[in-house]
Structures are given as C-alpha cells and as structure tokens.
Amino acid sequence: MRHVSIFIDEPRALDVFAYRGSIFVLTFDGHVLTYAVSEIAADLQAEHGTAGLVAAYALFSSKGIGASPEMKSIWKRTAIKGSTTLVLRSGPIAESRTPIDASAYLDMRVYYNQLFLATDLGTFGVRLDAGGSLTDSVTELERLVGEPTEHLSTGMGAIGASLGSEGLAVFTDVGARDRGSQTRIECRSLRSSIGWGRTVNYPTHDSFEVLSSQVTEDRSGRRKLVAVAQPEDRSRTTVQSLSDSYVVWESGRLLVADPSGIASLGRAAPTSQRHAIANASGVEQPLWLGVTGNRCVVTELSDQITVARGNQRARLHSGPAISVRTFGGSHRYRRLVAATVQGGLLLSAAFVENEDVG
C-alpha cells in the first residue's frame, strides 16, 4: 500500500472538512478558515512541479472531478510507485470569526450547503452562500440545541447531535429553509451514524443501538430520513461489543476494530459472522475508525494514523492526531483522508496495489 500526502502549516487547526471546492478548517478559538482546492493545487504545482500536480489529483480529483486538462494528462502518465509527503506553504482565502463565546469546539460538519458546529454551548448552524463559501463576517448563527454537544453526524437529509447523557437530537429535512423539528432520543449518546437506511446510536465506543427509522426513497434511489424513534424494547437493541474495541456503522455494514484487526459483521449484525477486512492494527483500542470511498480503512491510534485493506497497511502519520476524517460518500474526495495534527493539516490519499486509480 502507498499514499500521497501533503502537510500545510497551520498550528491553529482543530478540525477539517472538505466540501465542494473548499477545505474548511476550524481553529481552536472558533474561527473558520476557508482554503480553495484550486489554490492549493496551484500552490502545489508552483512549489513541487509535476509531483505537486500528481498530489493534487490524488487528493482532490477522483475520477477527474475538478481537475484541469494538464492535471489529467500528467495523472494518466504517472504511476504511483511509493509513498510521499509534500510540505506546502498555502494560506486560506478567507477567515471567518463565529460569534460563539464557547470554551470548547468539539466537532464540525458541512452538509446541504450549511456549516454546523458542536460546542460546549450547544449545536450551531450557518448557511453558506450560493458558491458554497462562508462570508468573512458571520454575524448570526442558528442554535439547534443548547446542551453541550460531543459529536455531529449527517446523512439521509438529517443531522444528529450527540449530547452525552442528555440524549441524541435528530433534525430531519435539514436542506429545507424550515428544517424539520427536533426529535430527542432519551439515551446516552457519545456519537451516532445516519446513513445507508439506518440511524445508529453509540452509548459507548464499543456498543451500538439501531434506532427505529422511517426512510423514504425517491426515483433516483436517494434515501431520506423522515422520522426516528427509540426502539420499544431497548434491552434487545443495545449491543455490547468486545472490550477494547471501536464499533461504527459505515458503508452499510457494522465494522469492529480491536487489537486483533478490523472486521465486518455485515448488514445483519450482530448475528452475522465476523469477516476480517484488515490485519491487526496494534495493541490498543482504536480512538477512531473511518472508511474511504476506495475501501481503505483508516484507524486513529494514540500515537499514529494508519490505513489498511486486507493484508496491506501503511502509516499516514506518526504521532497523535487532533481529528481525522474520511469522505467515503463523496465522488470527488473518495480517497481523501483529512487530519489535523500538531502544527497543521495532513491531507492524504491511499492506494492499494493494482488499484484502478482513475
């Protein structure tokens, strides 16, 4: 397995999210930095020539989306034979200060042309402009919930806010001007997953609960969450996984990561047979697990970020991470692994041997 990575110096970076033609970065003091993908690509070419264009295509232009003719031509003539990390001096095109007097910023999502922030003062949202950008001066944000929010999830036209002991707040139809009313699930919620026809709550990192979800589907096959509710018999829906593990419902299947490796329990979990999809990840409980669109499994441990598929494995970063994300549902960013680490942003794309790297 090999990877192409770039490191951008930005010591204020807390969280990062790729959306349309922008990379949004949340800072520790609540500012939102906007990087234009086109500007990063131009800076990569200026500083690193052909290698920079190859990196830009690998990171930001899966299937050629958003790539220039020159970038496409170079990509077709280039074979990724080894791993490389390029250091880049690139700055944001905009910096927006959010009017939230929060002590802690805990999560960020961009969905349906809106930016959502989870803080110790609650969950807030603000609409982007028609071009998918955030205005320089954000004067007003909508407060969705007032309780401290630990995690956000999006999918099927909905957003979920995990409020710890205060439950899980779910808003449907978030793309509408008047989004759906809040549904509060009375349970402990450390995080949640919305997508692939299901809403899943995680009371702990090693347990999960499949909620009762009403889902519709349009003619194009796009699913929409209409309503969500607490199961009638919670004793039969909350599943405790193995100790020292991390479970997540991802890409329509339940994944379990533990020191022995990463396995899928399939769509009918927990009764499905365990199927190994990556070899051992280490000797400790993973802190986070995500899957890229090219089916590479990314794992955050206390001292490294790794990527694996089958018996192939690579280390993307040595040292602790602040946040790590994948964008498996995106066509353009399906290979992208975006992380904030000490000193700045680490953007990576991983490939397995004999992979179609279009």
Coordinates of N, CA, C and O in Angstrom, one line a residue, residues 117-270:
L117 N -21.6 23.5 13.8 CA -20.5 23.4 14.8 C -21.1 22.8 16.1 O -22.2 23.2 16.6
A118 N -20.3 21.9 16.7 CA -20.7 21.3 18.0 C -19.8 22.0 19.0 O -18.6 21.9 18.9
T119 N -20.4 22.6 20.1 CA -19.6 23.2 21.1 C -20.1 22.9 22.5 O -21.1 22.2 22.6
D120 N -19.4 23.4 23.5 CA -19.9 23.2 24.9 C -21.1 24.1 25.2 O -21.8 23.9 26.3
L121 N -21.5 25.0 24.3 CA -22.7 25.8 24.4 C -23.9 25.3 23.5 O -24.9 25.9 23.5
G122 N -23.7 24.2 22.8 CA -24.7 23.6 22.0 C -24.3 23.5 20.6 O -23.1 23.6 20.2
T123 N -25.2 23.2 19.7 CA -25.0 23.0 18.3 C -25.5 24.2 17.5 O -26.6 24.7 17.7
F124 N -24.7 24.7 16.6 CA -25.0 25.9 15.8 C -24.9 25.6 14.3 O -24.1 24.8 13.9
G125 N -25.6 26.3 13.5 CA -25.6 26.2 12.1 C -25.6 27.5 11.4 O -26.2 28.5 11.9
V126 N -25.0 27.6 10.2 CA -25.0 28.8 9.4 C -25.0 28.4 8.0 O -24.3 27.4 7.6
R127 N -25.8 29.1 7.1 CA -25.8 28.7 5.7 C -24.7 29.4 5.0 O -24.3 30.5 5.2
L128 N -24.1 28.6 4.0 CA -23.1 29.1 3.1 C -23.7 29.9 2.0 O -25.0 29.8 1.8
D129 N -22.9 30.6 1.2 CA -23.5 31.4 0.1 C -23.7 30.4 -1.0 O -23.4 29.2 -1.0
A130 N -24.2 30.9 -2.2 CA -24.6 30.1 -3.3 C -23.4 29.3 -3.8 O -23.5 28.2 -4.4
G131 N -22.2 29.9 -3.7 CA -21.0 29.2 -4.2 C -20.4 28.3 -3.2 O -19.3 27.7 -3.4
G132 N -21.0 28.0 -2.0 CA -20.5 27.1 -1.0 C -19.5 27.7 -0.2 O -18.7 27.0 0.4
S133 N -19.4 29.0 0.0 CA -18.4 29.7 0.8 C -19.1 30.4 2.0 O -20.3 30.7 2.0
L134 N -18.3 30.6 3.0 CA -18.7 31.2 4.2 C -18.3 32.7 4.2 O -17.2 33.0 3.8
T135 N -19.2 33.6 4.5 CA -18.9 35.0 4.4 C -17.9 35.4 5.5 O -17.7 34.7 6.5
D136 N -17.1 36.4 5.2 CA -16.0 36.8 6.1 C -16.5 37.2 7.4 O -15.8 36.9 8.5
S137 N -17.7 37.8 7.5 CA -18.3 38.2 8.8 C -19.5 37.4 9.0 O -20.6 37.7 8.4
V138 N -19.5 36.5 10.0 CA -20.6 35.7 10.4 C -21.3 36.4 11.6 O -20.7 36.4 12.7
T139 N -22.4 37.1 11.4 CA -23.0 37.8 12.4 C -24.0 37.1 13.2 O -24.4 37.4 14.3
E140 N -24.6 36.0 12.6 CA -25.7 35.3 13.3 C -25.7 33.9 12.9 O -25.5 33.5 11.7
L141 N -25.7 33.0 13.9 CA -25.9 31.6 13.7 C -27.1 31.1 14.4 O -27.6 31.6 15.4
E142 N -27.7 30.0 13.8 CA -28.9 29.4 14.4 C -28.4 28.4 15.5 O -27.6 27.5 15.2
R143 N -29.0 28.4 16.7 CA -28.7 27.5 17.7 C -29.7 26.3 17.6 O -30.9 26.5 17.8
L144 N -29.3 25.1 17.2 CA -30.2 24.0 17.1 C -30.5 23.4 18.4 O -31.7 23.1 18.7
V145 N -29.5 23.2 19.3 CA -29.7 22.7 20.7 C -28.8 23.5 21.6 O -27.8 24.0 21.2
G146 N -29.2 23.6 22.9 CA -28.4 24.4 23.8 C -27.5 23.6 24.7 O -26.7 24.1 25.5
E147 N -27.7 22.2 24.7 CA -26.8 21.4 25.5 C -25.5 21.2 24.9 O -25.3 21.2 23.7
P148 N -24.4 21.0 25.7 CA -23.1 20.6 25.2 C -23.2 19.5 24.2 O -23.8 18.4 24.5
T149 N -22.5 19.6 23.1 CA -22.6 18.6 22.0 C -21.3 18.0 21.8 O -20.3 18.7 21.6
E150 N -21.2 16.7 21.8 CA -20.0 15.9 21.7 C -19.6 15.5 20.3 O -18.5 15.4 19.9
H151 N -20.7 15.3 19.4 CA -20.4 14.8 18.1 C -21.6 15.1 17.2 O -22.7 15.2 17.7
L152 N -21.3 15.3 15.9 CA -22.3 15.5 14.9 C -22.3 14.4 13.8 O -21.2 13.9 13.5
S153 N -23.4 14.0 13.3 CA -23.4 13.1 12.2 C -24.5 13.6 11.2 O -25.4 14.3 11.6
T154 N -24.3 13.3 9.9 CA -25.2 13.7 8.9 C -25.4 12.6 7.9 O -24.6 11.7 7.7
G155 N -26.6 12.6 7.3 CA -26.9 11.6 6.3 C -28.4 11.6 6.0 O -29.2 12.0 6.9
M156 N -28.8 11.1 4.9 CA -30.2 11.0 4.5 C -31.0 12.2 4.8 O -32.2 12.2 5.2
G157 N -30.4 13.4 4.5 CA -31.1 14.7 4.7 C -31.3 15.1 6.2 O -32.0 16.0 6.4
A158 N -30.6 14.5 7.1 CA -30.7 14.7 8.5 C -29.4 15.0 9.2 O -28.3 14.7 8.6
I159 N -29.5 15.6 10.4 CA -28.3 15.8 11.2 C -28.6 15.4 12.6 O -29.7 15.6 13.1
G160 N -27.6 14.7 13.2 CA -27.8 14.2 14.6 C -26.7 14.8 15.5 O -25.6 15.0 15.1
A161 N -27.2 15.3 16.7 CA -26.3 15.9 17.6 C -26.2 15.0 18.9 O -27.3 14.8 19.6
S162 N -25.1 14.5 19.2 CA -24.9 13.6 20.4 C -24.6 14.5 21.6 O -23.6 15.2 21.6
L163 N -25.5 14.3 22.6 CA -25.4 15.3 23.8 C -25.0 14.5 25.1 O -25.4 15.0 26.1
G164 N -24.3 13.4 24.9 CA -23.9 12.7 26.1 C -25.1 12.2 26.9 O -26.0 11.5 26.3
S165 N -25.2 12.4 28.2 CA -26.2 11.9 29.0 C -27.6 12.6 28.7 O -28.6 12.1 29.1
E166 N -27.6 13.7 27.9 CA -28.8 14.4 27.5 C -29.5 13.8 26.3 O -30.6 14.2 25.9
G167 N -28.9 12.8 25.7 CA -29.5 12.1 24.6 C -29.0 12.4 23.2 O -27.9 13.0 23.0
L168 N -29.8 12.0 22.2 CA -29.4 12.3 20.8 C -30.5 13.1 20.2 O -31.7 12.8 20.2
A169 N -30.2 14.3 19.7 CA -31.1 15.2 19.0 C -31.0 15.0 17.5 O -29.9 15.1 16.9
V170 N -32.1 14.7 16.8 CA -32.1 14.5 15.4 C -33.0 15.5 14.7 O -34.2 15.7 15.1
F171 N -32.5 16.2 13.6 CA -33.3 17.1 12.8 C -33.3 16.5 11.4 O -32.3 16.2 10.8
T172 N -34.5 16.4 10.9 CA -34.7 15.9 9.5 C -34.9 17.0 8.6 O -35.1 18.2 9.0
D173 N -34.8 16.7 7.3 CA -35.0 17.7 6.2 C -34.2 19.0 6.4 O -34.7 20.1 6.3
V174 N -32.9 18.8 6.7 CA -32.1 20.0 7.0 C -31.8 20.9 5.8 O -31.4 22.0 5.9
G175 N -32.0 20.3 4.6 CA -31.8 21.2 3.4 C -32.9 22.2 3.2 O -32.8 23.1 2.4
A176 N -34.1 22.0 3.8 CA -35.2 22.9 3.6 C -35.0 24.2 4.4 O -34.2 24.2 5.4
R177 N -35.6 25.3 3.9 CA -35.4 26.6 4.6 C -35.9 26.4 6.0 O -35.3 27.0 7.0
D178 N -37.0 25.7 6.2 CA -37.5 25.5 7.6 C -37.3 24.0 7.9 O -38.2 23.2 7.5
R179 N -36.2 23.7 8.5 CA -35.8 22.3 8.7 C -36.8 21.6 9.7 O -37.5 22.3 10.4
G180 N -36.8 20.3 9.6 CA -37.8 19.6 10.5 C -37.5 19.8 12.0 O -36.5 20.3 12.4
S181 N -38.6 19.6 12.8 CA -38.5 19.8 14.2 C -37.5 18.7 14.8 O -37.2 17.7 14.2
Q182 N -37.1 19.0 16.0 CA -36.2 18.2 16.7 C -36.8 16.9 17.3 O -37.9 17.0 17.8
T183 N -36.2 15.8 17.1 CA -36.6 14.6 17.8 C -35.5 14.2 18.8 O -34.4 14.1 18.4
R184 N -35.9 14.1 20.0 CA -34.9 13.8 21.1 C -35.1 12.3 21.5 O -36.1 11.9 22.0
I185 N -34.0 11.6 21.3 CA -33.9 10.2 21.8 C -33.3 10.2 23.2 O -32.2 10.6 23.4
E186 N -34.1 9.7 24.1 CA -33.7 9.7 25.5 C -32.7 8.5 25.8 O -33.2 7.4 26.1
C187 N -31.5 8.7 25.6 CA -30.5 7.7 25.8 C -29.1 8.4 25.9 O -29.0 9.5 25.5
R188 N -28.1 7.7 26.4 CA -26.8 8.2 26.4 C -26.3 8.1 25.0 O -26.4 7.1 24.3
S189 N -25.7 9.2 24.5 CA -25.2 9.3 23.1 C -23.8 9.9 23.1 O -23.6 11.1 23.3
L190 N -22.8 9.1 22.8 CA -21.4 9.5 22.6 C -21.2 10.0 21.2 O -20.5 11.0 20.9
R191 N -21.8 9.3 20.2 CA -21.8 9.6 18.8 C -22.9 8.9 18.1 O -23.6 8.1 18.7
S192 N -23.1 9.2 16.8 CA -24.2 8.5 16.1 C -23.8 8.4 14.6 O -22.8 9.0 14.2
S193 N -24.5 7.5 13.9 CA -24.3 7.4 12.4 C -25.7 7.5 11.8 O -26.7 6.9 12.2
I194 N -25.8 8.3 10.7 CA -27.0 8.4 9.9 C -26.7 8.1 8.5 O -25.9 8.8 7.9
G195 N -27.3 7.0 7.9 CA -27.0 6.7 6.5 C -27.2 5.2 6.2 O -27.4 4.4 7.1
W196 N -27.2 4.9 4.9 CA -27.4 3.6 4.4 C -28.7 2.9 5.0 O -28.7 1.7 5.3
G197 N -29.7 3.8 5.1 CA -31.0 3.3 5.6 C -31.2 3.1 7.1 O -32.2 2.7 7.5
R198 N -30.2 3.5 7.9 CA -30.3 3.3 9.3 C -29.8 4.5 10.1 O -29.0 5.3 9.6
T199 N -30.3 4.6 11.3 CA -29.8 5.5 12.3 C -29.3 4.7 13.5 O -30.0 3.9 14.1
V200 N -28.0 4.9 13.8 CA -27.4 4.1 14.8 C -26.8 5.1 15.9 O -26.2 6.1 15.6
N201 N -27.1 4.7 17.2 CA -26.6 5.5 18.3 C -25.5 4.6 19.0 O -25.6 3.4 19.1
Y202 N -24.5 5.3 19.5 CA -23.4 4.6 20.2 C -23.3 5.2 21.7 O -22.8 6.3 21.9
P203 N -23.9 4.4 22.6 CA -23.8 4.9 24.0 C -22.3 4.9 24.5 O -22.0 5.8 25.4
T204 N -21.5 4.0 24.0 CA -20.1 4.0 24.3 C -19.4 3.7 23.0 O -20.0 3.3 22.0
H205 N -18.1 3.7 22.9 CA -17.3 3.5 21.7 C -17.4 2.0 21.3 O -17.2 1.7 20.1
D206 N -17.7 1.1 22.3 CA -17.8 -0.3 21.9 C -19.2 -0.9 22.0 O -19.4 -2.1 22.1
S207 N -20.2 -0.1 21.9 CA -21.6 -0.6 21.9 C -22.4 0.3 20.9 O -22.1 1.4 20.6
F208 N -23.5 -0.3 20.4 CA -24.3 0.4 19.5 C -25.8 0.0 19.7 O -26.1 -1.0 20.2
E209 N -26.7 0.9 19.2 CA -28.1 0.7 19.2 C -28.7 1.2 17.9 O -28.6 2.3 17.5
V210 N -29.4 0.3 17.2 CA -30.1 0.6 16.0 C -31.5 1.2 16.3 O -32.3 0.5 16.9
L211 N -31.7 2.4 15.9 CA -33.0 3.1 16.3 C -34.0 2.8 15.2 O -33.7 2.3 14.1
S212 N -35.3 3.0 15.6 CA -36.4 2.8 14.6 C -36.4 4.0 13.7 O -36.7 5.1 14.1
S213 N -36.2 3.7 12.4 CA -36.1 4.8 11.4 C -37.1 4.6 10.3 O -37.3 3.5 9.8
Q214 N -37.8 5.7 10.0 CA -38.7 5.7 8.8 C -38.0 6.4 7.7 O -37.6 7.6 7.8
V215 N -37.8 5.7 6.6 CA -36.9 6.2 5.5 C -37.7 6.0 4.2 O -38.4 5.0 3.9
T216 N -37.7 7.1 3.4 CA -38.3 7.1 2.1 C -37.2 7.1 1.0 O -36.0 7.4 1.3
E217 N -37.6 6.8 -0.2 CA -36.6 6.8 -1.3 C -37.2 7.4 -2.6 O -38.3 7.0 -2.9
D218 N -36.5 8.3 -3.2 CA -37.0 8.9 -4.4 C -36.7 8.1 -5.6 O -36.1 7.0 -5.5
R219 N -37.0 8.6 -6.8 CA -36.9 7.8 -8.0 C -35.4 7.6 -8.4 O -35.1 6.6 -9.0
S220 N -34.6 8.4 -7.9 CA -33.1 8.2 -8.2 C -32.5 7.3 -7.2 O -31.3 7.0 -7.3
G221 N -33.2 6.8 -6.2 CA -32.7 5.9 -5.2 C -32.1 6.7 -4.0 O -31.6 6.0 -3.1
R222 N -32.3 8.0 -3.9 CA -31.7 8.7 -2.8 C -32.7 8.6 -1.6 O -33.9 8.8 -1.7
R223 N -32.1 8.2 -0.4 CA -32.9 7.9 0.8 C -33.0 9.2 1.6 O -32.1 10.0 1.6
K224 N -34.1 9.3 2.3 CA -34.4 10.5 3.1 C -35.0 10.0 4.5 O -35.9 9.2 4.5
L225 N -34.4 10.4 5.6 CA -34.9 10.1 6.9 C -36.1 11.0 7.2 O -36.0 12.2 7.2
V226 N -37.2 10.3 7.4 CA -38.5 11.1 7.7 C -38.7 11.2 9.2 O -39.1 12.2 9.7
A227 N -38.5 10.1 9.9 CA -38.7 10.1 11.4 C -37.8 9.1 12.0 O -37.4 8.1 11.4
V228 N -37.5 9.3 13.3 CA -36.6 8.4 14.0 C -37.2 8.3 15.5 O -37.7 9.3 16.0
A229 N -37.1 7.1 16.1 CA -37.7 6.9 17.4 C -36.9 5.9 18.2 O -36.1 5.1 17.6
Q230 N -37.1 5.9 19.5 CA -36.5 5.0 20.4 C -37.1 3.6 20.2 O -38.4 3.5 20.1
P231 N -36.4 2.5 20.0 CA -37.0 1.2 20.0 C -37.8 0.9 21.2 O -37.5 1.4 22.3
E232 N -38.9 0.1 21.1 CA -39.7 -0.2 22.2 C -39.0 -1.0 23.3 O -39.2 -0.8 24.5
D233 N -38.2 -1.9 22.9 CA -37.5 -2.8 23.8 C -36.0 -2.6 23.7 O -35.3 -3.2 22.9
R234 N -35.5 -1.6 24.5 CA -34.1 -1.3 24.3 C -33.1 -2.4 24.8 O -32.0 -2.5 24.3
S235 N -33.6 -3.3 25.6 CA -32.8 -4.4 26.1 C -32.4 -5.3 25.0 O -31.4 -6.0 25.0
R236 N -33.2 -5.3 23.9 CA -32.9 -6.2 22.7 C -32.2 -5.5 21.6 O -31.8 -6.1 20.6
T237 N -32.0 -4.1 21.7 CA -31.4 -3.4 20.6 C -30.0 -2.9 20.9 O -29.2 -2.6 20.0
T238 N -29.7 -2.7 22.2 CA -28.3 -2.2 22.6 C -27.4 -3.4 22.6 O -27.6 -4.4 23.3
V239 N -26.3 -3.3 21.8 CA -25.4 -4.5 21.7 C -24.1 -4.0 22.2 O -23.5 -3.0 21.8
Q240 N -23.5 -4.8 23.1 CA -22.2 -4.5 23.7 C -21.2 -5.3 22.8 O -21.3 -6.6 22.7
S241 N -20.2 -4.7 22.3 CA -19.2 -5.3 21.5 C -18.1 -5.8 22.4 O -18.2 -5.8 23.7
L242 N -17.0 -6.3 21.8 CA -15.9 -6.8 22.6 C -15.2 -5.6 23.4 O -15.3 -4.4 22.9
S243 N -14.6 -5.9 24.5 CA -13.9 -4.8 25.2 C -12.7 -4.4 24.3 O -12.2 -5.1 23.5
D244 N -12.2 -3.2 24.6 CA -11.1 -2.6 23.9 C -11.3 -2.5 22.4 O -10.4 -2.7 21.6
S245 N -12.6 -2.3 22.0 CA -12.9 -2.2 20.6 C -13.6 -0.9 20.2 O -13.9 -0.1 21.1
Y246 N -13.7 -0.6 18.9 CA -14.4 0.6 18.4 C -15.3 0.1 17.4 O -14.9 -0.6 16.4
V247 N -16.6 0.4 17.5 CA -17.6 -0.1 16.5 C -18.2 1.1 15.8 O -18.4 2.2 16.4
V248 N -18.5 0.9 14.5 CA -19.2 2.0 13.7 C -19.9 1.4 12.6 O -19.5 0.4 12.0
W249 N -21.1 1.9 12.3 CA -21.9 1.5 11.2 C -21.4 2.4 10.0 O -21.6 3.6 10.0
E250 N -20.8 1.8 9.0 CA -20.1 2.5 8.0 C -20.3 1.8 6.6 O -20.1 0.6 6.6
S251 N -20.7 2.5 5.6 CA -20.9 1.9 4.3 C -21.8 0.8 4.3 O -21.7 -0.2 3.6
G252 N -22.9 0.9 5.1 CA -23.9 -0.2 5.1 C -23.6 -1.4 5.8 O -24.2 -2.5 5.7
R253 N -22.5 -1.4 6.7 CA -22.2 -2.6 7.4 C -21.6 -2.2 8.8 O -21.1 -1.0 8.9
L254 N -21.6 -3.1 9.7 CA -21.0 -2.8 11.0 C -19.6 -3.2 11.0 O -19.2 -4.3 10.7
L255 N -18.7 -2.2 11.4 CA -17.3 -2.5 11.5 C -16.8 -2.5 12.9 O -17.3 -1.7 13.7
V256 N -15.9 -3.4 13.3 CA -15.4 -3.6 14.6 C -13.9 -3.6 14.5 O -13.3 -4.4 13.8
A257 N -13.2 -2.6 15.2 CA -11.8 -2.6 15.3 C -11.3 -2.8 16.7 O -11.8 -2.3 17.6
D258 N -10.3 -3.7 16.8 CA -9.7 -4.1 18.1 C -8.3 -4.5 17.9 O -7.8 -4.5 16.7
P259 N -7.5 -4.8 18.9 CA -6.1 -5.1 18.7 C -5.9 -6.3 17.8 O -4.8 -6.4 17.2
S260 N -6.9 -7.1 17.5 CA -6.7 -8.3 16.6 C -6.9 -7.9 15.2 O -6.5 -8.7 14.3
G261 N -7.4 -6.7 14.9 CA -7.6 -6.3 13.5 C -9.0 -5.6 13.3 O -9.6 -5.2 14.3
I262 N -9.4 -5.5 12.1 CA -10.6 -4.8 11.7 C -11.5 -5.8 11.0 O -11.1 -6.5 10.0
A263 N -12.8 -5.9 11.4 CA -13.7 -6.9 10.8 C -15.0 -6.3 10.5 O -15.4 -5.3 11.1
S264 N -15.7 -6.9 9.6 CA -17.1 -6.5 9.3 C -18.0 -7.6 9.8 O -17.8 -8.8 9.7
L265 N -19.1 -7.1 10.5 CA -20.2 -8.0 10.9 C -21.4 -8.0 9.9 O -22.4 -8.5 10.2
G266 N -21.2 -7.3 8.8 CA -22.2 -7.3 7.8 C -23.4 -6.4 8.1 O -23.4 -5.6 9.0
R267 N -24.5 -6.6 7.3 CA -25.7 -5.8 7.4 C -26.6 -6.3 8.4 O -27.5 -5.5 8.9
A268 N -26.5 -7.5 8.8 CA -27.5 -8.1 9.7 C -26.9 -8.3 11.1 O -27.3 -9.1 11.9
A269 N -25.9 -7.4 11.4 CA -25.2 -7.5 12.7 C -26.3 -7.3 13.8 O -27.3 -6.7 13.7
P270 N -26.1 -8.0 15.0 CA -24.9 -8.7 15.4 C -24.8 -10.2 15.1 O -23.9 -10.8 15.6

